[in-house]
Coordinates of N, CA, C and O in Angstrom, one line a residue:
M12 N 117.6 108.9 74.7 CA 116.4 108.1 75.0 C 115.7 108.4 76.3 O 116.4 108.7 77.2
F13 N 114.4 108.4 76.3 CA 113.7 108.7 77.3 C 112.5 107.7 77.8 O 111.8 107.0 76.8
L14 N 112.5 106.9 79.1 CA 111.8 106.0 79.4 C 110.9 106.5 80.7 O 111.5 106.7 81.5
R15 N 109.7 106.0 80.8 CA 108.9 106.1 81.7 C 108.0 105.0 81.9 O 107.5 104.3 80.8
Q16 N 108.0 104.2 83.0 CA 107.2 102.9 83.2 C 106.5 103.1 84.9 O 107.0 103.7 85.3
T17 N 105.2 102.3 84.8 CA 104.6 102.0 85.9 C 104.2 100.9 85.7 O 103.7 100.2 84.9
P18 N 103.8 100.1 87.1 CA 103.1 98.7 87.2 C 101.7 99.3 87.2 O 100.9 100.1 87.4
V19 N 101.0 98.0 86.2 CA 99.2 98.3 86.2 C 98.7 97.5 87.1 O 97.5 97.6 87.7
G20 N 99.3 96.2 87.4 CA 98.7 95.4 88.6 C 98.2 93.8 87.6 O 98.7 93.6 86.5
S21 N 97.7 93.3 88.3 CA 97.2 92.0 87.7 C 96.1 92.2 86.6 O 94.9 92.7 86.9
V22 N 96.4 91.5 85.7 CA 95.3 91.7 84.4 C 95.3 90.2 83.7 O 96.1 89.6 83.7
K23 N 94.1 89.8 83.3 CA 93.7 88.7 82.8 C 94.2 88.9 81.3 O 94.0 89.5 80.4
D24 N 95.2 87.8 81.2 CA 95.8 87.6 79.7 C 94.8 87.0 78.9 O 94.1 85.9 78.9
P25 N 94.3 87.6 77.8 CA 93.1 87.1 76.9 C 93.7 85.7 76.1 O 92.9 84.9 75.7
A26 N 95.0 85.8 76.1 CA 95.3 84.4 75.5 C 95.5 83.2 76.5 O 94.8 81.9 75.5
S27 N 96.0 83.2 77.7 CA 95.7 82.3 78.5 C 94.8 82.0 79.2 O 94.4 81.1 79.8
G28 N 94.2 83.1 79.5 CA 93.1 83.4 80.7 C 93.7 83.4 82.3 O 93.1 83.4 83.2
E29 N 94.9 83.4 82.3 CA 95.4 83.7 83.6 C 96.0 85.1 83.9 O 95.7 86.1 83.1
L30 N 95.9 85.4 85.4 CA 96.2 86.9 85.7 C 97.8 87.0 85.5 O 98.5 86.0 86.0
V31 N 98.2 88.0 85.1 CA 99.6 88.3 84.8 C 99.9 89.5 85.4 O 99.0 90.6 85.1
E32 N 101.0 89.8 85.9 CA 101.3 91.2 86.4 C 102.1 91.7 84.9 O 102.5 91.4 84.1
K33 N 101.2 93.3 84.9 CA 101.8 94.0 83.8 C 102.2 95.5 84.0 O 101.8 96.2 85.3
H34 N 103.1 95.8 83.2 CA 103.5 97.0 83.4 C 103.4 97.9 82.1 O 103.4 97.3 81.0
V35 N 103.1 99.2 82.3 CA 103.1 100.1 81.0 C 104.1 101.0 80.9 O 104.9 101.5 81.7
F36 N 104.7 101.2 79.8 CA 105.8 102.0 79.4 C 105.9 102.5 78.4 O 105.2 102.5 77.4
V37 N 106.5 104.2 78.2 CA 106.6 104.9 77.1 C 108.1 104.9 76.8 O 108.9 105.3 77.9
V38 N 108.7 104.9 75.7 CA 109.9 105.1 75.3 C 109.8 106.3 74.1 O 109.3 106.3 73.2
F39 N 110.5 107.2 74.4 CA 110.6 108.4 73.3 C 112.2 108.0 73.0 O 113.1 108.0 73.8
Y40 N 112.3 108.1 71.7 CA 114.1 107.9 71.2 C 114.0 108.8 69.8 O 113.1 109.2 69.0
A41 N 115.2 108.9 69.5 CA 115.4 109.5 68.2 C 116.5 108.6 67.3 O 117.4 108.2 68.0
G42 N 116.2 108.7 66.3 CA 116.9 107.7 65.1 C 116.4 106.3 65.1 O 115.8 106.0 65.8
E43 N 116.8 105.8 63.9 CA 116.5 104.6 63.3 C 117.2 103.5 64.1 O 116.6 102.5 64.2
R44 N 118.5 103.6 64.6 CA 119.3 102.7 65.4 C 118.6 102.4 66.6 O 118.3 101.1 67.0
A45 N 118.1 103.6 67.5 CA 117.4 103.3 68.6 C 115.9 102.8 68.5 O 115.6 102.0 69.5
R46 N 115.5 103.0 67.5 CA 114.3 102.4 67.3 C 114.5 101.0 67.2 O 113.6 100.0 67.4
T47 N 115.3 100.5 66.2 CA 115.4 99.1 65.9 C 115.8 98.4 67.3 O 115.1 97.2 67.9
K48 N 116.5 99.1 68.0 CA 116.8 98.5 69.5 C 115.6 98.1 70.3 O 115.4 97.2 70.9
V49 N 114.9 99.4 70.3 CA 113.8 99.2 71.0 C 112.7 98.1 70.6 O 111.9 97.5 71.6
L50 N 112.5 98.1 69.2 CA 111.8 97.1 68.8 C 112.0 95.7 69.0 O 111.3 94.6 69.4
K51 N 113.3 95.3 69.3 CA 114.0 94.1 69.6 C 113.7 93.6 71.0 O 113.5 92.5 71.5
I52 N 113.8 95.0 71.8 CA 113.6 94.6 73.4 C 112.0 94.1 73.5 O 111.7 93.5 74.3
C53 N 111.4 94.9 72.9 CA 109.8 94.7 72.9 C 109.7 93.4 72.7 O 108.9 92.7 73.2
E54 N 110.2 92.9 71.3 CA 109.9 91.5 70.9 C 110.4 90.4 72.0 O 109.7 89.3 72.0
A55 N 111.5 90.7 72.6 CA 112.2 89.9 73.4 C 111.3 89.6 74.5 O 111.3 88.3 75.1
F56 N 110.5 90.7 75.2 CA 109.8 90.5 76.3 C 108.2 90.6 76.0 O 107.2 90.6 76.8
A57 N 107.8 90.1 74.7 CA 106.5 90.3 74.0 C 105.6 91.3 74.4 O 104.7 90.9 75.0
A58 N 106.5 92.4 74.5 CA 105.3 93.7 74.8 C 104.2 94.1 73.8 O 104.8 93.7 72.4
N59 N 103.3 94.5 73.8 CA 102.5 94.9 73.0 C 103.0 96.3 72.6 O 102.8 97.0 73.7
R60 N 102.8 96.7 71.3 CA 103.3 97.9 70.9 C 101.9 98.3 70.4 O 101.4 97.9 69.5
Y61 N 102.0 99.9 70.5 CA 100.7 100.6 69.8 C 101.2 101.6 69.0 O 102.2 102.3 69.6
P62 N 101.1 101.9 67.7 CA 101.2 102.9 67.1 C 101.1 104.2 67.5 O 99.8 104.6 68.0
F63 N 102.0 105.0 67.5 CA 101.9 106.4 67.6 C 102.5 107.4 66.5 O 103.4 107.2 66.2
P64 N 101.4 108.4 65.7 CA 101.9 108.6 64.5 C 102.8 110.1 65.0 O 103.0 110.4 66.0
E65 N 103.9 110.2 64.1 CA 104.8 111.1 64.0 C 104.2 112.7 64.0 O 104.6 113.7 64.4
D66 N 103.3 112.6 62.7 CA 102.6 114.1 62.8 C 101.7 114.6 63.5 O 101.1 113.9 64.5
A67 N 101.9 115.9 64.3 CA 101.3 116.6 65.4 C 99.9 116.7 65.0 O 99.2 116.3 66.2
T68 N 99.4 116.9 63.9 CA 97.9 117.1 63.7 C 97.3 115.8 63.7 O 96.3 115.3 64.6
R69 N 97.9 114.6 63.5 CA 97.5 113.4 63.6 C 97.2 112.9 65.1 O 96.5 112.1 65.4
Q70 N 98.3 113.4 65.9 CA 98.6 113.0 67.2 C 97.4 113.7 67.8 O 96.7 113.1 68.9
R71 N 97.3 115.0 67.6 CA 95.8 115.8 68.4 C 94.7 114.9 67.9 O 93.8 114.7 68.7
Q72 N 94.4 114.5 66.5 CA 93.3 113.8 66.0 C 93.0 112.7 66.8 O 92.1 112.4 67.4
M73 N 94.3 111.7 67.1 CA 94.3 110.6 67.8 C 94.0 111.1 69.4 O 93.2 110.1 70.1
H74 N 94.5 111.7 69.9 CA 94.0 112.4 71.3 C 92.7 112.5 71.6 O 91.9 112.2 72.4
G75 N 92.0 113.3 70.6 CA 90.9 113.6 70.8 C 89.7 112.6 70.5 O 88.5 112.2 71.2
E76 N 90.0 111.4 69.7 CA 89.5 110.2 69.3 C 89.5 109.4 70.7 O 88.3 108.8 71.2
V77 N 90.5 109.3 71.3 CA 90.8 108.6 72.7 C 90.1 109.1 73.7 O 89.3 108.6 74.3
G78 N 89.9 110.4 73.7 CA 89.3 111.3 74.7 C 87.4 110.9 74.4 O 86.9 110.9 75.6
A79 N 87.1 111.1 73.0 CA 86.0 110.8 72.8 C 85.3 109.3 73.5 O 84.3 109.2 73.9
R80 N 86.4 108.3 73.1 CA 85.9 107.2 73.5 C 85.9 106.9 75.0 O 85.0 106.0 75.5
L81 N 86.7 107.5 75.6 CA 86.7 107.6 77.1 C 85.4 108.1 77.7 O 84.7 107.7 78.4
R82 N 85.0 109.3 77.1 CA 83.6 110.1 77.6 C 82.6 109.0 77.3 O 81.5 109.0 78.1
E83 N 82.7 108.6 76.0 CA 81.5 107.6 75.8 C 81.4 106.3 76.7 O 80.4 105.8 77.1
L84 N 82.4 105.7 77.0 CA 82.6 104.8 78.1 C 82.4 104.9 79.4 O 81.5 104.4 80.3
E85 N 82.5 106.4 79.9 CA 82.1 106.7 81.3 C 80.7 106.9 81.3 O 80.0 106.7 82.2
T86 N 80.1 107.7 80.1 CA 78.5 107.7 79.9 C 77.9 106.4 80.2 O 76.8 106.5 80.6
T87 N 78.4 105.4 79.3 CA 77.9 104.2 79.4 C 77.8 103.6 80.7 O 76.9 103.2 81.3
I88 N 79.2 103.7 81.3 CA 79.1 103.2 82.8 C 78.3 104.0 83.9 O 77.5 103.3 84.8
S89 N 78.1 105.1 83.7 CA 77.4 105.8 84.5 C 75.8 105.8 84.5 O 75.0 105.8 85.3
A90 N 75.4 105.5 82.9 CA 73.9 105.0 82.8 C 73.9 103.5 83.4 O 72.6 103.4 83.7
G91 N 74.7 102.6 83.2 CA 74.6 101.1 84.0 C 74.4 101.3 85.6 O 73.7 100.8 85.9
L92 N 75.2 102.1 85.8 CA 75.2 102.4 87.5 C 74.0 103.0 88.0 O 73.2 102.5 88.9
H93 N 73.4 103.8 87.1 CA 72.1 104.5 87.5 C 70.9 103.7 87.2 O 70.0 103.8 88.2
H94 N 71.1 102.8 86.2 CA 70.1 101.8 85.6 C 69.9 101.0 87.0 O 68.9 100.2 87.6
R95 N 71.1 100.3 87.5 CA 71.3 99.3 88.4 C 70.7 100.0 89.6 O 70.1 99.2 90.6
G96 N 71.1 101.0 89.9 CA 70.4 101.7 91.3 C 69.0 101.7 91.3 O 68.3 101.7 92.1
S97 N 68.5 102.3 89.9 CA 66.9 102.2 90.0 C 66.2 101.1 90.1 O 65.3 100.8 90.6
V98 N 66.8 100.1 89.7 CA 66.3 98.5 89.8 C 66.3 98.1 91.0 O 65.6 97.6 91.6
L99 N 67.6 98.3 91.7 CA 67.5 98.0 93.3 C 66.5 98.7 94.0 O 66.1 97.9 95.0
Q100 N 66.6 99.9 93.7 CA 65.2 100.5 94.7 C 64.1 100.2 94.5 O 63.3 100.0 95.3
N101 N 63.6 99.9 93.0 CA 62.5 99.3 92.8 C 62.4 98.0 93.7 O 61.2 97.5 94.1
I102 N 63.3 97.0 93.8 CA 63.5 95.9 94.2 C 63.0 96.3 95.9 O 62.3 95.2 96.4
A103 N 64.1 97.1 96.4 CA 63.9 97.3 97.8 C 62.3 97.8 98.0 O 61.7 97.4 99.1
F104 N 61.7 98.6 97.3 CA 60.3 99.0 97.3 C 59.1 97.9 97.4 O 58.3 97.7 98.3
N105 N 59.4 96.9 96.4 CA 58.3 96.0 96.4 C 58.9 94.5 97.2 O 58.2 93.8 97.1
L106 N 59.9 94.8 97.9 CA 60.4 93.4 98.4 C 59.6 93.1 99.9 O 59.4 91.6 99.7
D107 N 59.1 93.5 100.7 CA 58.0 93.4 101.5 C 56.8 92.7 101.0 O 56.2 91.7 101.4
Q108 N 56.3 93.4 100.0 CA 55.3 92.6 99.4 C 55.3 91.7 98.4 O 54.5 90.6 98.5
W109 N 56.6 91.5 97.9 CA 56.7 90.3 97.4 C 57.1 89.0 98.4 O 56.7 87.8 98.1
A110 N 57.8 89.2 99.5 CA 58.0 88.4 100.8 C 56.7 88.0 101.1 O 56.4 86.9 101.6
T111 N 55.7 88.9 101.3 CA 54.3 88.6 101.7 C 53.5 87.6 101.0 O 53.2 86.6 101.0
Q112 N 53.7 87.8 99.5 CA 53.1 87.0 98.6 C 53.8 85.7 98.4 O 52.9 84.4 98.5
V113 N 55.0 85.3 98.6 CA 55.7 84.1 98.6 C 55.3 83.4 99.9 O 55.0 82.4 99.9
R114 N 55.2 84.0 101.2 CA 54.8 83.5 102.2 C 53.4 82.9 102.2 O 53.0 81.9 102.5
R115 N 52.5 83.3 101.3 CA 51.1 83.3 101.4 C 51.1 82.0 100.3 O 50.3 81.0 100.5
E116 N 51.7 82.2 99.5 CA 51.9 81.1 98.3 C 52.5 79.7 98.8 O 52.1 78.5 98.5
K117 N 53.3 79.8 99.8 CA 54.0 78.6 100.3 C 53.3 78.2 101.4 O 52.9 76.9 101.5
A118 N 52.4 78.9 102.1 CA 51.1 78.2 103.1 C 50.3 77.6 102.2 O 49.8 76.8 102.8
V119 N 49.8 78.0 101.1 CA 48.8 77.3 100.1 C 49.5 76.1 99.8 O 48.9 75.0 100.0
Y120 N 50.4 76.0 99.4 CA 51.1 75.0 98.7 C 51.2 73.9 100.2 O 51.2 72.6 99.9
H121 N 51.9 74.2 101.2 CA 51.9 73.7 102.4 C 50.5 72.7 102.6 O 50.5 71.6 102.9
T122 N 49.5 73.5 102.6 CA 47.8 73.2 103.1 C 47.8 72.1 101.7 O 47.0 71.0 102.3
L123 N 48.0 72.6 100.5 CA 47.4 71.5 99.6 C 48.4 70.4 99.6 O 47.9 69.2 99.1
N124 N 49.7 70.2 100.2 CA 50.3 69.1 100.1 C 50.0 68.1 101.4 O 50.0 67.0 101.3
K125 N 49.0 68.7 102.3 CA 48.2 67.7 103.1 C 47.2 66.9 102.6 O 46.6 66.1 103.6
L126 N 46.5 67.7 101.5 CA 45.4 66.9 100.8 C 45.8 65.6 100.2 O 46.9 65.5 99.8
S127 N 44.7 64.8 100.1 CA 44.9 63.6 99.1 C 44.1 63.8 97.9 O 42.9 64.2 97.9
M128 N 44.6 63.3 96.9 CA 43.9 63.2 95.7 C 43.0 62.3 95.2 O 43.5 60.9 95.5
D129 N 41.7 62.2 95.0 CA 40.7 61.5 94.6 C 41.0 61.2 93.1 O 40.1 62.2 92.4
T130 N 41.6 60.1 92.5 CA 41.7 60.5 91.2 C 40.3 59.7 90.3 O 40.5 60.2 89.1
S131 N 39.9 59.4 90.9 CA 38.5 58.9 90.3 C 37.5 60.0 89.8 O 37.0 60.1 88.9
R132 N 37.6 61.1 90.8 CA 36.7 62.0 90.6 C 37.5 63.4 90.3 O 37.1 64.4 90.1
K133 N 38.7 63.3 90.5 CA 39.7 64.4 90.1 C 39.5 65.4 91.1 O 39.5 66.9 90.7
V134 N 39.6 65.5 92.2 CA 39.1 66.2 93.3 C 40.3 66.0 94.5 O 40.8 64.9 94.7
L135 N 40.4 67.1 95.3 CA 41.2 67.0 96.6 C 40.2 66.8 97.6 O 39.3 67.3 97.7
V136 N 40.7 65.6 98.5 CA 40.0 65.4 99.9 C 40.9 65.9 101.2 O 41.9 65.6 101.1
A137 N 40.2 66.5 101.9 CA 40.8 67.1 103.3 C 40.0 66.4 104.4 O 38.8 66.4 104.1
E138 N 40.9 66.0 105.4 CA 40.0 65.8 106.6 C 40.6 66.4 107.7 O 41.7 67.0 107.6
A139 N 39.6 67.0 108.5 CA 39.9 68.5 109.5 C 38.9 68.1 110.8 O 37.6 67.9 110.3
W140 N 39.3 68.7 111.7 CA 38.8 69.0 112.9 C 37.8 70.3 113.0 O 38.1 71.0 112.5
C141 N 36.5 70.1 113.2 CA 36.0 71.3 113.4 C 34.7 71.4 114.6 O 34.2 70.2 114.4
P142 N 34.7 72.3 115.4 CA 33.4 72.0 116.4 C 32.2 71.8 115.7 O 32.0 72.7 114.5
L143 N 31.4 71.1 116.2 CA 29.8 71.0 115.9 C 29.1 72.5 115.6 O 28.5 72.7 114.6
A144 N 29.5 73.5 116.7 CA 29.1 74.8 116.5 C 29.7 75.7 115.6 O 28.8 76.4 114.9
A145 N 30.3 75.5 114.9 CA 31.0 76.0 113.6 C 30.8 75.4 112.3 O 31.1 76.0 111.4
K146 N 30.2 74.2 112.3 CA 29.8 73.6 111.0 C 29.1 74.5 110.0 O 29.5 74.3 108.8
P147 N 28.2 75.1 110.4 CA 27.4 75.9 109.3 C 28.4 76.9 108.9 O 28.4 77.6 107.5
R148 N 29.2 77.8 109.5 CA 30.1 78.8 109.3 C 31.2 78.1 108.4 O 31.7 78.9 107.4
V149 N 31.7 77.0 108.4 CA 32.7 76.2 107.7 C 31.9 75.8 106.3 O 32.6 76.1 105.3
H150 N 30.7 75.5 106.4 CA 30.1 75.1 105.0 C 29.6 76.5 104.4 O 30.1 76.6 103.0
E151 N 29.6 77.5 104.9 CA 29.4 79.0 104.1 C 30.6 79.3 103.7 O 30.8 79.7 102.6
A152 N 31.7 79.1 104.5 CA 33.2 79.7 103.9 C 33.6 78.8 102.8 O 33.9 79.5 101.6
L153 N 33.3 77.3 102.7 CA 33.4 76.5 101.6 C 32.7 77.2 100.5 O 33.1 76.8 99.3
R154 N 31.2 77.3 100.7 CA 30.5 77.8 99.6 C 31.3 78.9 99.1 O 31.2 79.0 97.5
Q155 N 31.5 80.0 99.6 CA 32.0 81.2 99.2 C 33.3 81.1 98.5 O 33.5 81.7 97.3
A156 N 34.3 80.1 99.0 CA 35.5 80.0 98.1 C 35.2 79.3 96.8 O 35.9 79.9 95.8
A157 N 34.1 78.4 96.9 CA 34.1 78.0 95.5 C 33.5 78.9 94.7 O 33.6 79.0 93.3
Q158 N 32.6 79.8 95.1 CA 32.2 80.5 94.4 C 32.9 81.4 93.8 O 32.9 82.1 92.4
A159 N 33.8 82.0 94.8 CA 35.0 83.1 94.1 C 35.9 82.5 93.3 O 36.5 83.4 92.5
S160 N 36.2 81.3 93.5 CA 37.2 80.6 92.3 C 36.5 80.2 91.2 O 37.3 79.8 90.3
S161 N 35.0 80.2 91.0 CA 34.3 79.9 89.8 C 34.6 78.5 89.5 O 34.8 78.2 88.3
T162 N 34.6 77.6 90.3 CA 34.8 76.4 90.4 C 33.6 75.6 89.7 O 32.5 76.1 90.0
Q163 N 33.7 74.4 88.9 CA 32.8 73.8 88.5 C 32.1 72.5 89.6 O 31.1 72.1 89.4
V164 N 33.1 72.3 90.3 CA 32.8 71.1 91.2 C 32.6 72.0 92.7 O 33.2 72.9 93.0
S165 N 31.5 71.4 92.9 CA 31.0 72.1 94.5 C 31.8 71.5 95.6 O 32.1 70.2 95.6
T166 N 31.9 72.1 96.5 CA 32.3 71.4 97.9 C 31.3 70.6 98.7 O 30.2 70.9 98.7
V167 N 32.2 69.7 99.3 CA 31.3 68.8 100.1 C 31.7 68.7 101.6 O 33.0 68.6 101.6
L168 N 31.2 69.0 102.4 CA 31.5 68.9 103.6 C 30.8 67.7 104.4 O 29.2 67.5 104.6
Q169 N 31.3 66.5 104.7 CA 30.8 65.4 105.3 C 31.3 64.9 106.6 O 32.4 64.7 106.7
P170 N 30.7 65.0 107.7 CA 31.2 64.6 109.0 C 31.6 63.1 109.0 O 30.8 62.1 108.4
L171 N 32.4 62.8 109.6 CA 33.2 61.5 109.7 C 33.0 61.1 111.3 O 33.1 61.9 112.1
L172 N 32.4 60.0 111.6 CA 32.1 59.7 113.2 C 33.4 58.9 113.4 O 33.7 58.0 113.1
T173 N 33.6 59.5 114.6 CA 35.2 59.0 115.4 C 35.0 59.0 116.6 O 34.2 59.6 117.4
A174 N 35.8 57.8 117.2 CA 35.9 57.8 118.7 C 36.9 58.4 118.9 O 37.2 58.9 120.5
D175 N 38.0 59.2 118.2 CA 38.9 60.1 119.0 C 38.4 61.3 119.4 O 37.7 61.7 118.9
Q176 N 39.7 61.7 120.4 CA 39.1 63.1 121.1 C 39.7 64.1 120.3 O 40.7 64.1 119.4
P177 N 39.1 65.1 120.0 CA 39.5 66.3 119.1 C 41.0 67.1 119.5 O 40.9 66.9 120.8
P178 N 41.6 67.4 118.8 CA 42.8 68.1 119.4 C 42.4 69.4 120.2 O 41.4 69.8 120.2

């Protein structure tokens, strides 16, 4: 009888889901009596047994099938790694642009959160300081923004008289 064994390491047991220390071993034996003893020992230790044909041509065929499956798995893993690399490169290439877009959208939402809603006319109302000299430019900017957004509601710039000092 000839025995070779080596530890595999921790493997997740499919039945219980726990990590279990596993060993792999190969036993070469001759005779039916040795076969019976090996099978009893495997059953006692709950070892998984895998069939191995006695015919040499079937052994070569099985070896070829296992080799083909391994090559297929290696190809699949390689393709997956290549795809992951290209996706990550694409993300890295666009990351600055996306970050800029996110900052702009956050700034817009931050500004919109400062506005109040006039529910009777379904419009947003904002109050802001602006110098009297800049009033025509602000009015023109609001008009251009309304025109660019194709809104049906025109913008209104209405001065509020106050005794407060401007910022």
